[in-house]
Amino acid sequence: MTRTRSLATGFLSLSAAAVLALTSAGGATAAPAEDKASPSVTSTVVDAAGVADYWTADRMQSAIPGDVLAGKALERGNRSNAGLVEKGKKSEVKATKGKPTIAQSEAPIKHIGKVFFTLAGSNYVCSGNAVTSANESTVSTAGHCLNEGPGAFATNFAFVPAYENGAEPYGKWTAKSLHAPTQWSANGDMAYDTGFAVMNTLNGQTLTDVVGGSGVAFNEARGLTYKSFGYPAASPFNGQTLKSCTGTATNDPNNPQFGTQGIPCDMTGGSSGGPWFIGTSSSGVQNSVNSYGYNRSAVMYGPYWGSVIQQTYASAATS
């Protein structure tokens, strides 16, 4: 197993028709390139010009919860589709929509926040977490929250830590590069639905200098107890406050080829990319992210963080 030390101080589907007409900002993205030092990683440099201003309160409020992107990736992918979507039928994998009795309300946590981005001309919202890194500027999220899987990388990528009811106590942090496993960016393989964003400095400070960051762990035992966090935005939630779920992880019985694990959780779209911490608090090390769920089951699944996701983290953390 591999772990890095935490910097934290103890604080972690809407219809597409709801999207407003968009204007361009920060739209230029360099062509994705395979990281030569980590051949299982694809990364891209993004333009941050105008991104902070682009994300007005209205645009943040109307952004589409990112679970719809996970469903699209499943429909397009090859291995990801195995045993999941019959030919000609729409994927039924979305954020879980069970009764809202599992997710618990949480006070804001400095290093956990909302992620906003644009893909294919539409604005989306997910969740993310600042993690410890050599560059002090790395945010974890789901792969589908920064790359179409397979397809293009996002533009207008921003991270708002400790968001609550429109408040942005630590500001909007814009991305300078995005990193995803090649298995995600090329194939949309749900086994690798994790990505990392490297943020620009803000007011001369690095992200984790301001909000702290979680340690990360890879190649851990399966079946651990986790506490997950996120900002579910699809009904019955509104995306304005932080929620959490706690439980013991079990394998996905519907699609075992993903190698994913699930915990009891009824968080909905918008919680995608939120962190999973080993143990029962946000002070644990991060070991997965909210990835997907099934409509008729109040379980949230997350990818197993093995060596490829570790390489992706290393690519971002040292860039």
PDB file of C-alpha atoms in Angstrom:
ATOM      1  CA  MET A   1       0.000   0.000   0.000  1.00  0.00           C
ATOM      2  CA  THR A   2       1.064   3.604  -0.547  1.00  0.00           C
ATOM      3  CA  ARG A   3       0.009   6.608   1.488  1.00  0.00           C
ATOM      4  CA  THR A   4       0.957  10.253   1.710  1.00  0.00           C
ATOM      5  CA  ARG A   5       0.617  12.362   4.841  1.00  0.00           C
ATOM      6  CA  SER A   6      -2.406  14.623   5.311  1.00  0.00           C
ATOM      7  CA  LEU A   7      -2.063  18.388   5.513  1.00  0.00           C
ATOM      8  CA  ALA A   8      -5.600  18.707   6.823  1.00  0.00           C
ATOM      9  CA  THR A   9      -6.361  20.058  10.264  1.00  0.00           C
ATOM     10  CA  GLY A  10      -9.493  17.996  10.718  1.00  0.00           C
ATOM     11  CA  PHE A  11     -11.829  20.106   8.592  1.00  0.00           C
ATOM     12  CA  LEU A  12     -14.124  17.605   4.025  1.00  0.00           C
ATOM     13  CA  SER A  13     -30.106  15.107 -12.237  1.00  0.00           C
ATOM     14  CA  LEU A  14     -31.062  18.164 -13.495  1.00  0.00           C
ATOM     15  CA  SER A  15     -32.274  18.216 -17.115  1.00  0.00           C
ATOM     16  CA  ALA A  16     -29.929  19.531 -19.764  1.00  0.00           C
ATOM     17  CA  ALA A  17     -32.800  21.820 -20.758  1.00  0.00           C
ATOM     18  CA  ALA A  18     -32.129  23.842 -17.618  1.00  0.00           C
ATOM     19  CA  VAL A  19     -28.795  25.076 -18.947  1.00  0.00           C
ATOM     20  CA  LEU A  20     -28.620  28.734 -19.887  1.00  0.00           C
ATOM     21  CA  ALA A  21     -27.078  29.938 -23.120  1.00  0.00           C
ATOM     22  CA  LEU A  22     -23.314  30.049 -22.694  1.00  0.00           C
ATOM     23  CA  THR A  23     -20.663  32.554 -23.593  1.00  0.00           C
ATOM     24  CA  SER A  24     -17.048  31.624 -24.027  1.00  0.00           C
ATOM     25  CA  ALA A  25     -14.362  32.168 -21.402  1.00  0.00           C
ATOM     26  CA  GLY A  26     -11.171  30.297 -20.815  1.00  0.00           C
ATOM     27  CA  GLY A  27     -12.106  28.098 -23.731  1.00  0.00           C
ATOM     28  CA  ALA A  28      -8.696  27.339 -25.172  1.00  0.00           C
ATOM     29  CA  THR A  29      -7.316  23.940 -24.233  1.00  0.00           C
ATOM     30  CA  ALA A  30      -4.021  22.497 -25.384  1.00  0.00           C
ATOM     31  CA  ALA A  31      -4.195  19.178 -27.198  1.00  0.00           C
ATOM     32  CA  PRO A  32      -4.138  16.322 -24.671  1.00  0.00           C
ATOM     33  CA  ALA A  33      -0.783  14.603 -24.432  1.00  0.00           C
ATOM     34  CA  GLU A  34       0.270  11.339 -22.882  1.00  0.00           C
ATOM     35  CA  ASP A  35       2.535  11.932 -19.903  1.00  0.00           C
ATOM     36  CA  LYS A  36       5.864  10.434 -21.025  1.00  0.00           C
ATOM     37  CA  ALA A  37       6.939   9.803 -17.438  1.00  0.00           C
ATOM     38  CA  SER A  38       3.627   8.029 -16.696  1.00  0.00           C
ATOM     39  CA  PRO A  39       2.349   6.358 -19.885  1.00  0.00           C
ATOM     40  CA  SER A  40      -0.993   5.468 -18.283  1.00  0.00           C
ATOM     41  CA  VAL A  41      -1.798   9.169 -17.807  1.00  0.00           C
ATOM     42  CA  THR A  42      -3.183  11.780 -20.219  1.00  0.00           C
ATOM     43  CA  SER A  43      -2.955  15.448 -19.335  1.00  0.00           C
ATOM     44  CA  THR A  44      -3.703  18.831 -20.832  1.00  0.00           C
ATOM     45  CA  VAL A  45      -2.873  22.465 -20.112  1.00  0.00           C
ATOM     46  CA  VAL A  46      -5.931  24.715 -19.808  1.00  0.00           C
ATOM     47  CA  ASP A  47      -6.414  28.446 -20.231  1.00  0.00           C
ATOM     48  CA  ALA A  48      -7.513  30.175 -17.020  1.00  0.00           C
ATOM     49  CA  ALA A  49      -8.134  33.593 -18.556  1.00  0.00           C
ATOM     50  CA  GLY A  50     -11.562  34.881 -17.548  1.00  0.00           C
ATOM     51  CA  VAL A  51     -12.607  31.656 -15.802  1.00  0.00           C
ATOM     52  CA  ALA A  52     -13.164  33.122 -12.317  1.00  0.00           C
ATOM     53  CA  ASP A  53     -15.379  35.848 -13.766  1.00  0.00           C
ATOM     54  CA  TYR A  54     -17.182  33.354 -15.993  1.00  0.00           C
ATOM     55  CA  TRP A  55     -18.576  31.519 -12.977  1.00  0.00           C
ATOM     56  CA  THR A  56     -21.222  33.960 -11.863  1.00  0.00           C
ATOM     57  CA  ALA A  57     -23.732  32.982  -9.196  1.00  0.00           C
ATOM     58  CA  ASP A  58     -26.341  32.348 -11.897  1.00  0.00           C
ATOM     59  CA  ARG A  59     -24.053  30.055 -13.902  1.00  0.00           C
ATOM     60  CA  MET A  60     -23.062  28.104 -10.805  1.00  0.00           C
ATOM     61  CA  GLN A  61     -26.700  27.720  -9.807  1.00  0.00           C
ATOM     62  CA  SER A  62     -27.782  26.484 -13.257  1.00  0.00           C
ATOM     63  CA  ALA A  63     -24.852  24.099 -13.854  1.00  0.00           C
ATOM     64  CA  ILE A  64     -25.891  20.509 -14.625  1.00  0.00           C
ATOM     65  CA  PRO A  65     -24.953  17.853 -12.038  1.00  0.00           C
ATOM     66  CA  GLY A  66     -22.099  15.841 -13.552  1.00  0.00           C
ATOM     67  CA  ASP A  67     -23.632  12.376 -13.126  1.00  0.00           C
ATOM     68  CA  VAL A  68     -25.122  12.699 -16.612  1.00  0.00           C
ATOM     69  CA  LEU A  69     -21.569  12.621 -17.961  1.00  0.00           C
ATOM     70  CA  ALA A  70     -20.899   9.295 -16.264  1.00  0.00           C
ATOM     71  CA  GLY A  71     -23.968   7.887 -17.999  1.00  0.00           C
ATOM     72  CA  LYS A  72     -22.810   9.191 -21.368  1.00  0.00           C
ATOM     73  CA  ALA A  73     -19.370   7.652 -20.861  1.00  0.00           C
ATOM     74  CA  LEU A  74     -20.955   4.311 -20.094  1.00  0.00           C
ATOM     75  CA  GLU A  75     -23.018   4.452 -23.266  1.00  0.00           C
ATOM     76  CA  ARG A  76     -20.004   5.342 -25.429  1.00  0.00           C
ATOM     77  CA  GLY A  77     -17.424   3.111 -23.806  1.00  0.00           C
ATOM     78  CA  ASN A  78     -16.535  -0.437 -24.793  1.00  0.00           C
ATOM     79  CA  ARG A  79     -15.400  -2.411 -21.751  1.00  0.00           C
ATOM     80  CA  SER A  80     -17.457  -0.091 -19.558  1.00  0.00           C
ATOM     81  CA  ASN A  81     -20.625  -1.161 -21.341  1.00  0.00           C
ATOM     82  CA  ALA A  82     -20.109  -4.880 -20.782  1.00  0.00           C
ATOM     83  CA  GLY A  83     -23.107  -6.306 -18.960  1.00  0.00           C
ATOM     84  CA  LEU A  84     -24.543  -2.837 -18.336  1.00  0.00           C
ATOM     85  CA  VAL A  85     -26.348  -1.452 -21.365  1.00  0.00           C
ATOM     86  CA  GLU A  86     -28.202  -3.649 -23.825  1.00  0.00           C
ATOM     87  CA  LYS A  87     -27.813  -2.548 -27.422  1.00  0.00           C
ATOM     88  CA  GLY A  88     -30.125   0.341 -28.229  1.00  0.00           C
ATOM     89  CA  LYS A  89     -31.120   0.932 -24.599  1.00  0.00           C
ATOM     90  CA  LYS A  90     -30.200   3.926 -22.486  1.00  0.00           C
ATOM     91  CA  SER A  91     -27.877   3.468 -19.538  1.00  0.00           C
ATOM     92  CA  GLU A  92     -29.607   3.438 -16.181  1.00  0.00           C
ATOM     93  CA  VAL A  93     -26.486   4.308 -14.258  1.00  0.00           C
ATOM     94  CA  LYS A  94     -26.937   7.692 -12.615  1.00  0.00           C
ATOM     95  CA  ALA A  95     -26.446   9.111  -9.139  1.00  0.00           C
ATOM     96  CA  THR A  96     -28.462   7.170  -6.597  1.00  0.00           C
ATOM     97  CA  LYS A  97     -31.993   8.355  -5.951  1.00  0.00           C
ATOM     98  CA  GLY A  98     -33.047   6.509  -2.835  1.00  0.00           C
ATOM     99  CA  LYS A  99     -34.978   8.080   0.035  1.00  0.00           C
ATOM    100  CA  PRO A 100     -32.976  10.974   1.536  1.00  0.00           C
ATOM    101  CA  THR A 101     -32.387   9.274   4.851  1.00  0.00           C
ATOM    102  CA  ILE A 102     -28.754   8.194   4.512  1.00  0.00           C
ATOM    103  CA  ALA A 103     -26.803  11.324   3.550  1.00  0.00           C
ATOM    104  CA  GLN A 104     -26.095  13.519   6.571  1.00  0.00           C
ATOM    105  CA  SER A 105     -25.708  17.287   6.631  1.00  0.00           C
ATOM    106  CA  GLU A 106     -22.224  18.619   7.330  1.00  0.00           C
ATOM    107  CA  ALA A 107     -20.709  21.989   8.143  1.00  0.00           C
ATOM    108  CA  PRO A 108     -18.347  23.255   5.422  1.00  0.00           C
ATOM    109  CA  ILE A 109     -14.898  21.639   5.367  1.00  0.00           C
ATOM    110  CA  LYS A 110     -12.049  23.844   4.180  1.00  0.00           C
ATOM    111  CA  HIS A 111     -10.467  21.451   1.674  1.00  0.00           C
ATOM    112  CA  ILE A 112     -13.709  20.013   0.196  1.00  0.00           C
ATOM    113  CA  GLY A 113     -15.628  22.033  -2.356  1.00  0.00           C
ATOM    114  CA  LYS A 114     -17.566  22.262  -5.584  1.00  0.00           C
ATOM    115  CA  VAL A 115     -16.033  21.829  -9.036  1.00  0.00           C
ATOM    116  CA  PHE A 116     -17.425  23.782 -12.009  1.00  0.00           C
ATOM    117  CA  PHE A 117     -16.489  23.173 -15.658  1.00  0.00           C
ATOM    118  CA  THR A 118     -17.657  23.260 -19.270  1.00  0.00           C
ATOM    119  CA  LEU A 119     -17.824  20.266 -21.631  1.00  0.00           C
ATOM    120  CA  ALA A 120     -19.279  20.285 -25.163  1.00  0.00           C
ATOM    121  CA  GLY A 121     -20.778  23.733 -24.626  1.00  0.00           C
ATOM    122  CA  SER A 122     -22.647  22.928 -21.409  1.00  0.00           C
ATOM    123  CA  ASN A 123     -21.830  23.895 -17.826  1.00  0.00           C
ATOM    124  CA  TYR A 124     -21.567  21.205 -15.148  1.00  0.00           C
ATOM    125  CA  VAL A 125     -21.012  20.905 -11.418  1.00  0.00           C
ATOM    126  CA  CYS A 126     -19.299  18.174  -9.406  1.00  0.00           C
ATOM    127  CA  SER A 127     -17.468  17.916  -6.088  1.00  0.00           C
ATOM    128  CA  GLY A 128     -13.746  17.806  -5.324  1.00  0.00           C
ATOM    129  CA  ASN A 129     -11.108  17.789  -2.603  1.00  0.00           C
ATOM    130  CA  ALA A 130      -7.718  19.429  -2.142  1.00  0.00           C
ATOM    131  CA  VAL A 131      -5.046  16.789  -1.538  1.00  0.00           C
ATOM    132  CA  THR A 132      -1.497  16.973  -0.288  1.00  0.00           C
ATOM    133  CA  SER A 133       0.999  17.344  -3.138  1.00  0.00           C
ATOM    134  CA  ALA A 134       4.470  18.623  -3.964  1.00  0.00           C
ATOM    135  CA  ASN A 135       2.954  21.573  -5.831  1.00  0.00           C
ATOM    136  CA  GLU A 136       0.467  22.329  -3.023  1.00  0.00           C
ATOM    137  CA  SER A 137      -2.180  22.854  -5.704  1.00  0.00           C
ATOM    138  CA  THR A 138      -3.842  19.517  -6.551  1.00  0.00           C
ATOM    139  CA  VAL A 139      -7.572  18.734  -6.456  1.00  0.00           C
ATOM    140  CA  SER A 140      -9.094  15.257  -6.793  1.00  0.00           C
ATOM    141  CA  THR A 141     -12.414  14.638  -8.514  1.00  0.00           C
ATOM    142  CA  ALA A 142     -14.102  12.049 -10.742  1.00  0.00           C
ATOM    143  CA  GLY A 143     -12.663  11.425 -14.193  1.00  0.00           C
ATOM    144  CA  HIS A 144     -16.006  12.342 -15.753  1.00  0.00           C
ATOM    145  CA  CYS A 145     -15.775  15.752 -14.050  1.00  0.00           C
ATOM    146  CA  LEU A 146     -12.783  16.795 -16.156  1.00  0.00           C
ATOM    147  CA  ASN A 147     -12.805  14.571 -19.257  1.00  0.00           C
ATOM    148  CA  GLU A 148     -15.681  13.193 -21.363  1.00  0.00           C
ATOM    149  CA  GLY A 149     -14.361   9.647 -21.080  1.00  0.00           C
ATOM    150  CA  PRO A 150     -13.589   9.078 -23.863  1.00  0.00           C
ATOM    151  CA  GLY A 151     -13.180  12.489 -25.378  1.00  0.00           C
ATOM    152  CA  ALA A 152     -12.188  16.062 -24.703  1.00  0.00           C
ATOM    153  CA  PHE A 153     -10.969  17.666 -21.519  1.00  0.00           C
ATOM    154  CA  ALA A 154     -13.032  20.330 -19.776  1.00  0.00           C
ATOM    155  CA  THR A 155     -12.602  24.091 -20.037  1.00  0.00           C
ATOM    156  CA  ASN A 156     -13.588  26.791 -17.520  1.00  0.00           C
ATOM    157  CA  PHE A 157     -12.504  24.488 -14.693  1.00  0.00           C
ATOM    158  CA  ALA A 158     -12.782  26.034 -11.229  1.00  0.00           C
ATOM    159  CA  PHE A 159     -12.736  24.781  -7.628  1.00  0.00           C
ATOM    160  CA  VAL A 160     -14.650  26.564  -4.858  1.00  0.00           C
ATOM    161  CA  PRO A 161     -13.584  25.177  -1.449  1.00  0.00           C
ATOM    162  CA  ALA A 162     -15.973  25.211   1.525  1.00  0.00           C
ATOM    163  CA  TYR A 163     -18.873  26.396  -0.637  1.00  0.00           C
ATOM    164  CA  GLU A 164     -22.145  26.866   1.239  1.00  0.00           C
ATOM    165  CA  ASN A 165     -25.352  28.561   0.104  1.00  0.00           C
ATOM    166  CA  GLY A 166     -23.491  30.627  -2.476  1.00  0.00           C
ATOM    167  CA  ALA A 167     -20.694  31.679  -0.114  1.00  0.00           C
ATOM    168  CA  GLU A 168     -17.131  31.325  -1.414  1.00  0.00           C
ATOM    169  CA  PRO A 169     -15.019  31.927   1.727  1.00  0.00           C
ATOM    170  CA  TYR A 170     -11.734  30.958   0.050  1.00  0.00           C
ATOM    171  CA  GLY A 171     -12.478  32.206  -3.447  1.00  0.00           C
ATOM    172  CA  LYS A 172     -12.555  30.535  -6.872  1.00  0.00           C
ATOM    173  CA  TRP A 173      -9.420  28.639  -7.867  1.00  0.00           C
ATOM    174  CA  THR A 174      -8.830  28.140 -11.584  1.00  0.00           C
ATOM    175  CA  ALA A 175      -7.045  25.162 -13.139  1.00  0.00           C
ATOM    176  CA  LYS A 176      -3.830  25.232 -15.142  1.00  0.00           C
ATOM    177  CA  SER A 177      -3.708  21.510 -16.028  1.00  0.00           C
ATOM    178  CA  LEU A 178      -5.976  18.446 -15.908  1.00  0.00           C
ATOM    179  CA  HIS A 179      -4.831  14.830 -15.526  1.00  0.00           C
ATOM    180  CA  ALA A 180      -6.739  11.571 -16.099  1.00  0.00           C
ATOM    181  CA  PRO A 181      -5.861   7.897 -16.525  1.00  0.00           C
ATOM    182  CA  THR A 182      -5.541   7.086 -20.220  1.00  0.00           C
ATOM    183  CA  GLN A 183      -7.980   4.207 -19.595  1.00  0.00           C
ATOM    184  CA  TRP A 184     -10.543   6.880 -18.768  1.00  0.00           C
ATOM    185  CA  SER A 185      -9.709   9.535 -21.370  1.00  0.00           C
ATOM    186  CA  ALA A 186      -9.429   6.984 -24.199  1.00  0.00           C
ATOM    187  CA  ASN A 187     -12.036   4.396 -23.214  1.00  0.00           C
ATOM    188  CA  GLY A 188     -14.306   5.786 -20.503  1.00  0.00           C
ATOM    189  CA  ASP A 189     -13.470   2.767 -18.342  1.00  0.00           C
ATOM    190  CA  MET A 190     -15.384   3.154 -15.059  1.00  0.00           C
ATOM    191  CA  ALA A 191     -12.611   1.303 -13.224  1.00  0.00           C
ATOM    192  CA  TYR A 192     -10.505   4.475 -13.647  1.00  0.00           C
ATOM    193  CA  ASP A 193     -13.106   7.215 -13.086  1.00  0.00           C
ATOM    194  CA  THR A 194     -10.766   9.564 -11.199  1.00  0.00           C
ATOM    195  CA  GLY A 195      -8.987  12.743 -12.242  1.00  0.00           C
ATOM    196  CA  PHE A 196      -6.770  15.415 -10.725  1.00  0.00           C
ATOM    197  CA  ALA A 197      -6.626  19.139 -11.471  1.00  0.00           C
ATOM    198  CA  VAL A 198      -3.672  21.398 -10.745  1.00  0.00           C
ATOM    199  CA  MET A 199      -4.817  24.846  -9.678  1.00  0.00           C
ATOM    200  CA  ASN A 200      -3.224  28.236 -10.244  1.00  0.00           C
ATOM    201  CA  THR A 201      -2.167  30.313  -7.261  1.00  0.00           C
ATOM    202  CA  LEU A 202      -4.675  32.833  -5.925  1.00  0.00           C
ATOM    203  CA  ASN A 203      -3.526  36.123  -4.432  1.00  0.00           C
ATOM    204  CA  GLY A 204       0.009  34.745  -4.428  1.00  0.00           C
ATOM    205  CA  GLN A 205      -0.856  31.677  -2.339  1.00  0.00           C
ATOM    206  CA  THR A 206      -1.101  27.983  -3.180  1.00  0.00           C
ATOM    207  CA  LEU A 207      -4.314  26.068  -2.573  1.00  0.00           C
ATOM    208  CA  THR A 208      -3.239  23.849   0.313  1.00  0.00           C
ATOM    209  CA  ASP A 209      -1.454  26.723   2.023  1.00  0.00           C
ATOM    210  CA  VAL A 210      -4.910  28.288   2.297  1.00  0.00           C
ATOM    211  CA  VAL A 211      -7.291  25.352   2.878  1.00  0.00           C
ATOM    212  CA  GLY A 212      -5.065  22.404   3.814  1.00  0.00           C
ATOM    213  CA  GLY A 213      -5.235  19.076   2.039  1.00  0.00           C
ATOM    214  CA  SER A 214      -5.944  15.406   2.591  1.00  0.00           C
ATOM    215  CA  GLY A 215      -3.409  12.629   2.458  1.00  0.00           C
ATOM    216  CA  VAL A 216      -4.026  10.008  -0.230  1.00  0.00           C
ATOM    217  CA  ALA A 217      -3.734   6.228  -0.198  1.00  0.00           C
ATOM    218  CA  PHE A 218      -3.406   3.653  -2.993  1.00  0.00           C
ATOM    219  CA  ASN A 219      -3.466  -0.167  -3.272  1.00  0.00           C
ATOM    220  CA  GLU A 220      -5.299  -0.534   0.041  1.00  0.00           C
ATOM    221  CA  ALA A 221      -7.284  -3.556   1.209  1.00  0.00           C
ATOM    222  CA  ARG A 222     -10.839  -3.875  -0.075  1.00  0.00           C
ATOM    223  CA  GLY A 223     -13.877  -3.783   2.186  1.00  0.00           C
ATOM    224  CA  LEU A 224     -12.776  -0.872   4.352  1.00  0.00           C
ATOM    225  CA  THR A 225     -15.060   1.563   6.161  1.00  0.00           C
ATOM    226  CA  TYR A 226     -15.331   4.935   4.423  1.00  0.00           C
ATOM    227  CA  LYS A 227     -16.860   8.352   4.942  1.00  0.00           C
ATOM    228  CA  SER A 228     -17.705  10.070   1.648  1.00  0.00           C
ATOM    229  CA  PHE A 229     -18.565  13.725   1.081  1.00  0.00           C
ATOM    230  CA  GLY A 230     -20.176  15.686  -1.723  1.00  0.00           C
ATOM    231  CA  TYR A 231     -22.569  18.394  -2.828  1.00  0.00           C
ATOM    232  CA  PRO A 232     -25.594  16.518  -4.238  1.00  0.00           C
ATOM    233  CA  ALA A 233     -27.551  18.913  -6.443  1.00  0.00           C
ATOM    234  CA  ALA A 234     -30.257  16.747  -8.014  1.00  0.00           C
ATOM    235  CA  SER A 235     -33.583  16.317  -6.192  1.00  0.00           C
ATOM    236  CA  PRO A 236     -34.205  15.977  -3.280  1.00  0.00           C
ATOM    237  CA  PHE A 237     -30.996  17.968  -2.621  1.00  0.00           C
ATOM    238  CA  ASN A 238     -30.135  21.435  -3.919  1.00  0.00           C
ATOM    239  CA  GLY A 239     -26.312  21.436  -4.057  1.00  0.00           C
ATOM    240  CA  GLN A 240     -25.997  24.305  -1.596  1.00  0.00           C
ATOM    241  CA  THR A 241     -24.623  22.394   1.387  1.00  0.00           C
ATOM    242  CA  LEU A 242     -22.156  19.585   2.078  1.00  0.00           C
ATOM    243  CA  LYS A 243     -23.456  16.070   2.751  1.00  0.00           C
ATOM    244  CA  SER A 244     -21.784  12.822   3.858  1.00  0.00           C
ATOM    245  CA  CYS A 245     -22.328   9.063   3.972  1.00  0.00           C
ATOM    246  CA  THR A 246     -20.529   6.427   6.047  1.00  0.00           C
ATOM    247  CA  GLY A 247     -20.377   2.669   5.557  1.00  0.00           C
ATOM    248  CA  THR A 248     -18.403  -0.470   4.825  1.00  0.00           C
ATOM    249  CA  ALA A 249     -17.474  -0.954   1.172  1.00  0.00           C
ATOM    250  CA  THR A 250     -18.717  -3.939  -0.843  1.00  0.00           C
ATOM    251  CA  ASN A 251     -18.130  -4.912  -4.482  1.00  0.00           C
ATOM    252  CA  ASP A 252     -20.544  -3.850  -7.225  1.00  0.00           C
ATOM    253  CA  PRO A 253     -22.611  -7.018  -7.871  1.00  0.00           C
ATOM    254  CA  ASN A 254     -24.113  -5.610 -11.088  1.00  0.00           C
ATOM    255  CA  ASN A 255     -20.859  -4.911 -12.923  1.00  0.00           C
ATOM    256  CA  PRO A 256     -17.998  -6.700 -11.156  1.00  0.00           C
ATOM    257  CA  GLN A 257     -15.703  -6.014 -14.123  1.00  0.00           C
ATOM    258  CA  PHE A 258     -15.394  -2.417 -12.894  1.00  0.00           C
ATOM    259  CA  GLY A 259     -13.661  -3.511  -9.695  1.00  0.00           C
ATOM    260  CA  THR A 260     -15.513  -0.712  -7.909  1.00  0.00           C
ATOM    261  CA  GLN A 261     -16.834  -0.712  -4.348  1.00  0.00           C
ATOM    262  CA  GLY A 262     -19.991   0.821  -2.909  1.00  0.00           C
ATOM    263  CA  ILE A 263     -21.183   2.189   0.401  1.00  0.00           C
ATOM    264  CA  PRO A 264     -24.771   2.935   1.493  1.00  0.00           C
ATOM    265  CA  CYS A 265     -25.461   6.439   0.205  1.00  0.00           C
ATOM    266  CA  ASP A 266     -28.343   8.306  -1.433  1.00  0.00           C
ATOM    267  CA  MET A 267     -26.433  11.383  -2.581  1.00  0.00           C
ATOM    268  CA  THR A 268     -27.488  12.456  -6.079  1.00  0.00           C
ATOM    269  CA  GLY A 269     -25.914  14.188  -9.076  1.00  0.00           C
ATOM    270  CA  GLY A 270     -23.465  16.939  -8.156  1.00  0.00           C
ATOM    271  CA  SER A 271     -21.799  14.738  -5.545  1.00  0.00           C
ATOM    272  CA  SER A 272     -19.681  13.102  -8.285  1.00  0.00           C
ATOM    273  CA  GLY A 273     -15.988  13.476  -7.508  1.00  0.00           C
ATOM    274  CA  GLY A 274     -16.459  13.994  -3.786  1.00  0.00           C
ATOM    275  CA  PRO A 275     -13.797  12.285  -1.661  1.00  0.00           C
ATOM    276  CA  TRP A 276     -13.922   8.969   0.172  1.00  0.00           C
ATOM    277  CA  PHE A 277     -11.864   8.921   3.378  1.00  0.00           C
ATOM    278  CA  ILE A 278     -10.751   5.740   5.104  1.00  0.00           C
ATOM    279  CA  GLY A 279     -12.475   5.665   8.493  1.00  0.00           C
ATOM    280  CA  THR A 280     -15.338   7.761   9.790  1.00  0.00           C
ATOM    281  CA  SER A 281     -14.155  11.370   9.444  1.00  0.00           C
ATOM    282  CA  SER A 282     -12.642  13.800   6.969  1.00  0.00           C
ATOM    283  CA  SER A 283      -9.303  13.555   8.788  1.00  0.00           C
ATOM    284  CA  GLY A 284      -8.606  10.158   7.217  1.00  0.00           C
ATOM    285  CA  VAL A 285      -6.629   9.646   4.025  1.00  0.00           C
ATOM    286  CA  GLN A 286      -8.530   9.780   0.743  1.00  0.00           C
ATOM    287  CA  ASN A 287      -8.866   6.476  -1.106  1.00  0.00           C
ATOM    288  CA  SER A 288     -11.616   6.938  -3.746  1.00  0.00           C
ATOM    289  CA  VAL A 289     -14.255   9.329  -5.121  1.00  0.00           C
ATOM    290  CA  ASN A 290     -18.005   9.277  -5.712  1.00  0.00           C
ATOM    291  CA  SER A 291     -18.407   7.826  -9.204  1.00  0.00           C
ATOM    292  CA  TYR A 292     -21.869   6.391  -9.970  1.00  0.00           C
ATOM    293  CA  GLY A 293     -24.956   4.675  -8.602  1.00  0.00           C
ATOM    294  CA  TYR A 294     -28.053   2.845  -9.827  1.00  0.00           C
ATOM    295  CA  ASN A 295     -31.493   4.436  -9.884  1.00  0.00           C
ATOM    296  CA  ARG A 296     -33.174   1.817  -7.725  1.00  0.00           C
ATOM    297  CA  SER A 297     -30.400   1.354  -5.182  1.00  0.00           C
ATOM    298  CA  ALA A 298     -29.190   3.790  -2.507  1.00  0.00           C
ATOM    299  CA  VAL A 299     -25.544   2.830  -2.929  1.00  0.00           C
ATOM    300  CA  MET A 300     -22.719   5.067  -4.181  1.00  0.00           C
ATOM    301  CA  TYR A 301     -19.832   3.365  -5.990  1.00  0.00           C
ATOM    302  CA  GLY A 302     -16.243   4.528  -6.250  1.00  0.00           C
ATOM    303  CA  PRO A 303     -13.213   3.245  -8.203  1.00  0.00           C
ATOM    304  CA  TYR A 304     -10.458   1.233  -6.560  1.00  0.00           C
ATOM    305  CA  TRP A 305      -7.394   3.440  -6.296  1.00  0.00           C
ATOM    306  CA  GLY A 306      -4.604   1.226  -7.617  1.00  0.00           C
ATOM    307  CA  SER A 307      -1.310   1.886  -9.360  1.00  0.00           C
ATOM    308  CA  VAL A 308      -2.711   3.622 -12.461  1.00  0.00           C
ATOM    309  CA  ILE A 309      -4.653   6.181 -10.414  1.00  0.00           C
ATOM    310  CA  GLN A 310      -1.562   6.568  -8.253  1.00  0.00           C
ATOM    311  CA  GLN A 311       0.424   7.441 -11.409  1.00  0.00           C
ATOM    312  CA  THR A 312      -2.250   9.967 -12.331  1.00  0.00           C
ATOM    313  CA  TYR A 313      -1.985  11.594  -8.927  1.00  0.00           C
ATOM    314  CA  ALA A 314       1.827  11.673  -9.210  1.00  0.00           C
ATOM    315  CA  SER A 315       1.583  13.287 -12.649  1.00  0.00           C
ATOM    316  CA  ALA A 316      -0.575  16.080 -11.257  1.00  0.00           C
ATOM    317  CA  ALA A 317       1.139  16.480  -7.896  1.00  0.00           C
ATOM    318  CA  THR A 318       4.567  17.087  -9.400  1.00  0.00           C
ATOM    319  CA  SER A 319       3.537  19.217 -12.380  1.00  0.00           C
TER     320      SER A 319
END
